[in-house]
């Protein structure tokens, strides 16, 4: 549903009503609240504010790069185990005020409770973010949202630790209902028990799904918490830019090896400079007429192929239905393991011959088979009801 209540320059984001959610989210574009915004927005700073000296030295190094807009630092650190470094708390907020006064960078901290919000606001912090461990908890998010009622401050919401897009959306929605319109989402990867070289596995398709549901929501990538190490940061950052994300949040520390939290993933301001130099920033479109014409032509071919695909799928489903009726009339089960395994084997082999990735063909056939089973089950139930 698209209500005509759009107030320019506010942009309206439409949610599906699948989960009976409030269908709209009102979001202000980054360029409305970040004067001079250019893609990608760079947010950097230490995982945790440890001392005034560490904060100031890191901030000066970052300011020298001339392209870090927002200085981040954790002041209250959510730690898995007690007795780890839990942040310096309120006193570190005044260090951030000094960063802003000296360097002109905007400041951002993580908040997890109403009390954090109040202290951050009292100290003139510019931007708040909600961490992955907090996004999972609707009570905490609601508490933060209530504390923000009537306050005009940007809030960035990290994805929850586990891959539940509804929780991510829910947090954004709670803030929006409290009146926060300067919103952004941060993709920082998801917990996985699988052995991978990521600390938190990126789920790019979920970020894209969020973007599809909410086209005006700025998406920022946090390669530091995705990678958990420094040698893969550039590749993940590049991937995020290639997916047209609006910005990057990358942790930096003047002496990464001495960091009290996330030491393995932090880089020096100088290294951040080199990393940013190495990134290719692509255009979202091009003014080149030859390129535009060629792209248009290729897209028309894709449109035709897709039409053909849909017709083929419809024909396949018609045959599936005939088979379903035939099985029903002859009292044969809908699911037949041997047939399914042989379909899968032969289609995978054929896919490989045509240069298609096995996992891709497998996913498509699992989905086709699921739909065929659903259809045939429906057909067999019709008889049972008769
Ligand atoms: C952080 O940004 O330092 C942090 C704690 O991140 P996350 O919430 O993504 O774990
Ligand atoms: Mn961190």
Coordinates of C-alpha atoms and ligand atoms in Angstrom, one line a residue:
X1 CA 0.0 0.0 0.0
X2 CA 1.4 3.4 -0.9
X3 CA 0.0 6.3 1.0
X4 CA 0.1 9.7 -0.4
X5 CA 1.5 11.2 2.7
X6 CA 5.0 11.6 1.4
X7 CA 6.6 14.9 2.5
X8 CA 9.5 15.9 0.3
X9 CA 12.4 15.4 0.9
X10 CA 11.3 12.4 3.0
X11 CA 11.2 9.3 1.0
X12 CA 8.8 6.5 1.7
X13 CA 9.9 3.0 2.0
X14 CA 7.3 0.3 1.5
X15 CA 7.3 -2.9 3.4
X16 CA 5.5 -6.0 2.4
X17 CA 2.5 -6.8 4.5
X18 CA 3.6 -10.5 4.8
X19 CA 4.2 -10.3 8.5
X20 CA 1.4 -7.8 9.2
X21 CA 4.0 -5.1 9.7
X22 CA 3.4 -1.4 9.5
X23 CA 3.8 -1.0 5.7
X24 CA 5.9 2.2 5.6
X25 CA 9.1 3.5 6.9
X26 CA 10.0 7.1 6.4
X27 CA 13.7 7.7 5.7
X28 CA 15.7 10.8 5.0
X29 CA 18.4 10.4 2.4
X30 CA 22.0 10.5 3.6
X31 CA 22.6 13.6 1.5
X32 CA 19.9 15.4 3.5
X33 CA 21.7 15.0 6.8
X34 CA 25.3 14.6 5.8
X35 CA 26.3 17.9 4.0
X36 CA 28.6 17.2 1.1
X37 CA 27.9 13.4 1.2
X38 CA 29.7 11.5 -1.5
X39 CA 29.7 7.7 -2.0
X40 CA 31.2 5.9 -0.2
X41 CA 30.6 7.3 3.3
X42 CA 33.6 6.3 5.4
X43 CA 33.2 5.7 9.1
X44 CA 36.2 4.7 11.1
X45 CA 37.8 4.7 14.5
X46 CA 38.7 2.2 17.2
X47 CA 36.6 -0.7 18.3
X48 CA 36.8 0.8 21.8
X49 CA 37.8 4.1 23.2
X50 CA 40.6 3.0 25.5
X51 CA 42.3 6.2 26.5
X52 CA 42.2 9.9 25.6
X53 CA 45.6 9.5 23.9
X54 CA 44.6 6.5 21.8
X55 CA 41.4 8.2 20.7
X56 CA 43.1 11.5 19.8
X57 CA 46.0 9.9 18.0
X58 CA 43.7 7.6 16.0
X59 CA 41.4 10.5 15.2
X60 CA 44.3 12.7 14.0
X61 CA 45.5 10.0 11.8
X62 CA 42.1 9.5 10.3
X63 CA 41.4 13.2 9.9
X64 CA 44.7 13.5 7.9
X65 CA 43.3 11.1 5.3
X66 CA 40.7 13.7 4.5
X67 CA 37.9 11.3 3.7
X68 CA 36.7 9.9 7.0
X69 CA 33.4 11.7 7.7
X70 CA 32.4 9.9 10.9
X71 CA 34.6 8.9 13.8
X72 CA 33.3 5.8 15.6
X73 CA 34.3 4.4 19.0
X74 CA 32.7 2.0 21.3
X75 CA 32.3 3.5 24.8
X76 CA 30.2 0.7 26.2
X77 CA 31.4 -2.6 24.8
X78 CA 29.1 -5.6 24.8
X79 CA 31.5 -8.5 25.6
X80 CA 30.7 -12.2 25.4
X81 CA 32.5 -13.0 28.7
X82 CA 32.7 -10.8 31.8
X83 CA 36.0 -9.4 32.9
X84 CA 36.9 -8.4 29.3
X85 CA 37.4 -4.8 28.4
X86 CA 33.9 -3.3 28.7
X87 CA 34.7 0.2 27.5
X88 CA 35.6 3.3 29.5
X89 CA 31.9 4.5 29.7
X90 CA 30.8 8.1 30.2
X91 CA 34.2 9.6 30.6
X92 CA 35.2 8.5 27.1
X93 CA 32.4 10.6 25.6
X94 CA 34.2 13.8 26.4
X95 CA 37.2 12.5 24.4
X96 CA 34.9 12.2 21.4
X97 CA 33.7 15.8 21.9
X98 CA 37.4 16.7 21.7
X99 CA 37.8 14.7 18.5
X100 CA 34.9 16.6 17.0
X101 CA 36.3 20.0 18.1
X102 CA 39.8 19.3 16.8
X103 CA 39.1 17.4 13.6
X104 CA 35.6 18.3 12.5
X105 CA 34.7 14.7 12.1
X106 CA 31.2 13.7 13.3
X107 CA 31.2 11.3 16.2
X108 CA 29.3 8.0 16.6
X109 CA 28.9 5.6 19.5
X110 CA 27.1 2.3 20.1
X111 CA 24.1 2.5 22.5
X112 CA 22.4 -0.5 24.0
X113 CA 20.3 1.1 26.8
X114 CA 18.2 4.2 27.5
X115 CA 20.9 5.4 29.8
X116 CA 23.5 5.2 27.0
X117 CA 21.3 7.3 24.8
X118 CA 20.9 10.0 27.4
X119 CA 24.6 10.2 28.1
X120 CA 25.5 10.3 24.4
X121 CA 23.0 13.0 23.8
X122 CA 24.2 15.0 26.8
X123 CA 27.7 14.9 25.4
X124 CA 26.7 16.1 21.9
X125 CA 27.4 12.8 20.1
X126 CA 26.2 13.2 16.5
X127 CA 25.2 9.7 15.5
X128 CA 24.2 6.5 17.4
X129 CA 24.4 2.9 16.3
X130 CA 22.8 -0.2 17.7
X131 CA 25.0 -3.2 17.8
X132 CA 24.3 -6.7 16.6
X133 CA 23.8 -8.1 20.1
X134 CA 21.2 -5.4 20.8
X135 CA 19.3 -5.6 17.5
X136 CA 18.3 -9.2 18.4
X137 CA 16.5 -7.9 21.5
X138 CA 13.2 -6.1 20.8
X139 CA 13.0 -5.0 24.5
X140 CA 16.3 -3.2 24.3
X141 CA 15.5 -1.7 20.9
X142 CA 12.2 -0.5 22.2
X143 CA 13.9 1.0 25.2
X144 CA 16.3 2.9 23.0
X145 CA 13.5 4.0 20.7
X146 CA 11.5 5.4 23.7
X147 CA 14.6 7.3 24.9
X148 CA 14.9 8.8 21.4
X149 CA 11.3 10.2 21.2
X150 CA 11.4 13.8 20.1
X151 CA 15.1 13.7 19.3
X152 CA 16.4 14.3 15.8
X153 CA 19.6 12.2 15.6
X154 CA 20.7 9.7 13.0
X155 CA 20.8 6.0 14.1
X156 CA 22.5 3.2 12.3
X157 CA 21.2 -0.4 13.0
X158 CA 23.6 -3.3 12.7
X159 CA 22.1 -6.6 11.5
X160 CA 21.2 -9.0 14.3
X161 CA 23.8 -11.7 15.1
X162 CA 21.7 -14.4 13.4
X163 CA 20.2 -14.2 9.9
X164 CA 16.7 -12.9 10.8
X165 CA 15.8 -10.0 8.5
X166 CA 12.6 -9.4 10.3
X167 CA 14.5 -8.5 13.5
X168 CA 16.6 -6.1 11.5
X169 CA 13.5 -4.5 9.9
X170 CA 11.7 -4.6 13.3
X171 CA 14.5 -2.6 14.9
X172 CA 14.5 0.0 12.1
X173 CA 10.7 0.2 12.4
X174 CA 10.7 0.7 16.2
X175 CA 13.1 3.6 15.8
X176 CA 11.0 5.0 12.9
X177 CA 7.8 4.8 15.0
X178 CA 9.6 6.8 17.6
X179 CA 10.2 9.5 15.0
X180 CA 13.8 8.7 13.9
X181 CA 14.0 9.3 10.1
X182 CA 17.8 9.5 9.7
X183 CA 18.3 5.8 9.5
X184 CA 20.8 3.5 8.0
X185 CA 21.4 -0.3 8.2
X186 CA 24.9 -1.8 8.7
X187 CA 25.7 -5.2 7.3
X188 CA 28.3 -6.7 9.7
X189 CA 27.9 -10.4 8.8
X190 CA 26.1 -13.2 10.7
X191 CA 27.1 -15.8 13.2
X192 CA 27.8 -19.2 11.7
X193 CA 28.9 -22.5 13.3
X194 CA 30.4 -23.5 9.9
X195 CA 34.2 -23.3 9.5
X196 CA 34.8 -20.3 7.3
X197 CA 37.6 -17.7 7.1
X198 CA 35.0 -15.0 8.1
X199 CA 34.4 -14.0 11.7
X200 CA 30.8 -13.3 10.8
X201 CA 29.7 -14.6 7.4
X202 CA 28.4 -12.0 5.0
X203 CA 24.9 -12.7 3.7
X204 CA 24.9 -10.3 0.7
X205 CA 21.5 -11.7 -0.4
X206 CA 19.9 -10.6 2.9
X207 CA 21.4 -7.1 2.5
X208 CA 19.9 -7.0 -1.0
X209 CA 16.6 -8.3 0.3
X210 CA 16.5 -5.5 2.9
X211 CA 17.4 -3.0 0.1
X212 CA 14.6 -4.4 -2.1
X213 CA 12.1 -4.1 0.7
X214 CA 13.3 -0.6 1.6
X215 CA 14.9 1.0 -1.5
X216 CA 15.6 4.4 0.3
X217 CA 17.4 2.9 3.3
X218 CA 21.1 3.6 3.1
X219 CA 23.2 0.4 3.5
X220 CA 26.6 0.5 5.1
X221 CA 29.0 -2.4 5.2
X222 CA 31.2 -3.2 8.2
X223 CA 34.1 -5.4 6.7
X224 CA 35.9 -5.4 10.1
X225 CA 33.3 -7.5 11.9
X226 CA 32.7 -9.6 8.8
X227 CA 36.4 -10.5 8.4
X228 CA 37.7 -10.5 11.9
X229 CA 41.1 -10.1 10.3
X230 CA 42.9 -7.5 8.2
X231 CA 44.0 -9.3 5.1
X232 CA 40.5 -9.8 3.7
X233 CA 39.1 -6.3 4.5
X234 CA 39.8 -4.8 1.1
X235 CA 38.1 -7.6 -0.8
X236 CA 34.9 -7.4 1.4
X237 CA 34.9 -3.6 1.2
X238 CA 35.2 -3.8 -2.6
X239 CA 32.3 -6.3 -2.8
X240 CA 30.1 -4.0 -0.7
X241 CA 30.9 -1.1 -3.1
X242 CA 30.2 -3.3 -6.1
X243 CA 26.8 -4.1 -4.6
X244 CA 26.2 -0.3 -4.5
X245 CA 26.3 0.0 -0.7
X246 CA 26.5 3.6 0.5
X247 CA 29.4 3.4 2.9
X248 CA 31.9 1.5 4.9
X249 CA 32.5 1.2 8.6
X250 CA 36.1 0.0 9.2
X251 CA 37.8 -0.2 12.6
X252 CA 41.1 1.6 13.0
X253 CA 43.5 1.9 15.9
X254 CA 46.7 3.8 16.3
X255 CA 48.4 0.7 17.6
X256 CA 46.1 -2.2 16.5
X257 CA 48.3 -4.9 18.1
X258 CA 47.7 -3.3 21.5
X259 CA 44.0 -2.9 21.2
X260 CA 41.9 -4.1 24.2
X261 CA 39.2 -5.5 21.9
X262 CA 39.1 -6.8 18.3
X263 CA 42.9 -6.4 18.0
X264 CA 43.1 -8.8 15.1
X265 CA 40.8 -6.8 12.8
X266 CA 41.9 -3.3 13.4
X267 CA 44.2 -1.4 11.0
X268 CA 46.1 1.8 11.4
X269 CA 44.8 5.1 9.9
X270 CA 47.6 4.9 7.3
X271 CA 46.6 1.3 6.3
X272 CA 43.0 2.5 6.0
X273 CA 44.3 5.2 3.6
X274 CA 46.0 2.6 1.4
X275 CA 42.9 0.3 1.6
X276 CA 40.7 3.2 0.4
X277 CA 43.1 4.1 -2.4
X278 CA 42.9 0.6 -3.7
X279 CA 39.1 0.5 -3.9
X280 CA 37.4 0.9 -7.3
X281 CA 34.4 3.2 -6.9
X282 CA 32.1 2.4 -9.8
X283 CA 29.3 4.6 -11.0
X284 CA 25.7 3.5 -10.5
X285 CA 25.0 4.6 -14.1
X286 CA 26.9 6.1 -17.0
X287 CA 26.4 9.1 -19.2
X288 CA 28.2 7.4 -22.1
X289 CA 25.6 6.9 -24.8
X290 CA 27.3 3.9 -26.5
X291 CA 27.4 2.1 -23.1
X292 CA 23.8 3.0 -22.3
X293 CA 22.6 1.7 -25.7
X294 CA 24.6 -1.5 -25.5
X295 CA 23.3 -2.1 -21.9
X296 CA 19.7 -1.5 -23.1
X297 CA 20.1 -4.0 -25.9
X298 CA 21.5 -6.6 -23.6
X299 CA 18.7 -6.0 -21.1
X300 CA 16.1 -6.5 -23.9
X301 CA 17.7 -9.9 -24.6
X302 CA 17.5 -10.8 -20.9
X303 CA 13.8 -9.7 -20.9
X304 CA 13.1 -12.1 -23.8
X305 CA 15.0 -15.0 -22.2
X306 CA 13.1 -14.4 -19.0
X307 CA 9.8 -14.5 -20.8
X308 CA 10.8 -17.7 -22.5
X309 CA 11.9 -19.1 -19.1
X310 CA 8.5 -18.3 -17.6
X311 CA 6.7 -20.0 -20.5
X312 CA 8.9 -23.0 -20.1
X313 CA 8.2 -23.1 -16.4
X314 CA 4.5 -22.9 -17.0
X315 CA 4.7 -25.8 -19.5
X316 CA 6.7 -27.8 -17.0
X317 CA 4.0 -27.2 -14.3
X318 CA 1.3 -28.3 -16.7
X319 CA 3.1 -31.7 -17.1
X320 CA 3.7 -31.9 -13.4
X321 CA -0.1 -31.5 -12.9
X322 CA -0.8 -34.3 -15.4
X323 CA 1.6 -36.5 -13.6
X324 CA 0.0 -35.6 -10.3
X325 CA -3.5 -36.6 -11.6
X326 CA -2.1 -39.8 -13.1
X327 CA -0.4 -40.8 -9.8
X328 CA -3.6 -40.0 -7.8
X329 CA -5.8 -42.0 -10.1
X330 CA -3.4 -44.9 -9.8
X331 CA -3.0 -44.5 -6.1
X332 CA 0.8 -43.9 -6.3
X333 CA 2.6 -41.6 -3.8
X334 CA 3.4 -38.1 -4.8
X335 CA 7.1 -38.2 -3.7
X336 CA 9.3 -40.8 -5.3
X337 CA 12.9 -40.7 -4.0
X338 CA 14.5 -42.6 -6.8
X339 CA 13.1 -40.3 -9.5
X340 CA 14.0 -37.1 -7.6
X341 CA 17.6 -38.3 -7.1
X342 CA 17.9 -39.2 -10.7
X343 CA 16.5 -35.8 -11.8
X344 CA 19.0 -34.1 -9.5
X345 CA 22.0 -36.1 -10.8
X346 CA 21.2 -35.7 -14.5
X347 CA 20.4 -32.0 -14.2
X348 CA 23.6 -31.3 -12.2
X349 CA 25.6 -33.1 -14.8
X350 CA 24.0 -31.2 -17.6
X351 CA 24.4 -27.9 -15.8
X352 CA 28.2 -28.6 -15.4
X353 CA 28.4 -29.3 -19.2
X354 CA 26.9 -25.9 -19.8
X355 CA 29.3 -24.2 -17.4
X356 CA 26.7 -23.5 -14.7
X357 CA 27.7 -23.8 -11.0
X358 CA 26.4 -27.0 -9.3
X359 CA 25.1 -25.2 -6.2
X360 CA 23.1 -22.9 -8.5
X361 CA 21.4 -25.7 -10.4
X362 CA 20.8 -27.6 -7.1
X363 CA 19.0 -24.6 -5.6
X364 CA 16.9 -24.1 -8.7
X365 CA 15.9 -27.8 -8.9
X366 CA 15.2 -28.0 -5.2
X367 CA 12.8 -25.1 -5.6
X368 CA 11.2 -26.6 -8.7
X369 CA 10.8 -29.9 -6.9
X370 CA 9.3 -28.3 -3.9
X371 CA 6.7 -26.5 -6.0
X372 CA 5.9 -29.8 -8.0
X373 CA 5.4 -31.7 -4.7
X374 CA 3.1 -28.9 -3.4
X375 CA 1.1 -28.9 -6.6
X376 CA 0.8 -32.7 -6.7
X377 CA -0.1 -32.9 -3.0
X378 CA -2.9 -30.3 -3.7
X379 CA -4.2 -32.5 -6.5
X380 CA -4.2 -35.7 -4.4
X381 CA -6.0 -33.9 -1.6
X382 CA -8.8 -32.9 -4.0
X383 CA -9.6 -36.6 -4.5
X384 CA -9.5 -37.3 -0.8
X385 CA -12.1 -34.6 -0.2
X386 CA -14.3 -36.0 -3.0
Ligands
LIG1 C1 31.5 -2.9 17.2 O1 31.2 -2.2 16.2 O2 32.6 -2.7 17.8 C2 30.7 -4.0 17.6 C3 30.6 -4.4 18.8 O3 30.1 -4.5 16.5 P1 28.9 -5.6 16.4 O4 27.7 -5.1 17.1 O5 28.8 -5.7 14.9 O6 29.5 -6.9 17.0
LIG2 MN1 34.6 -4.2 17.3

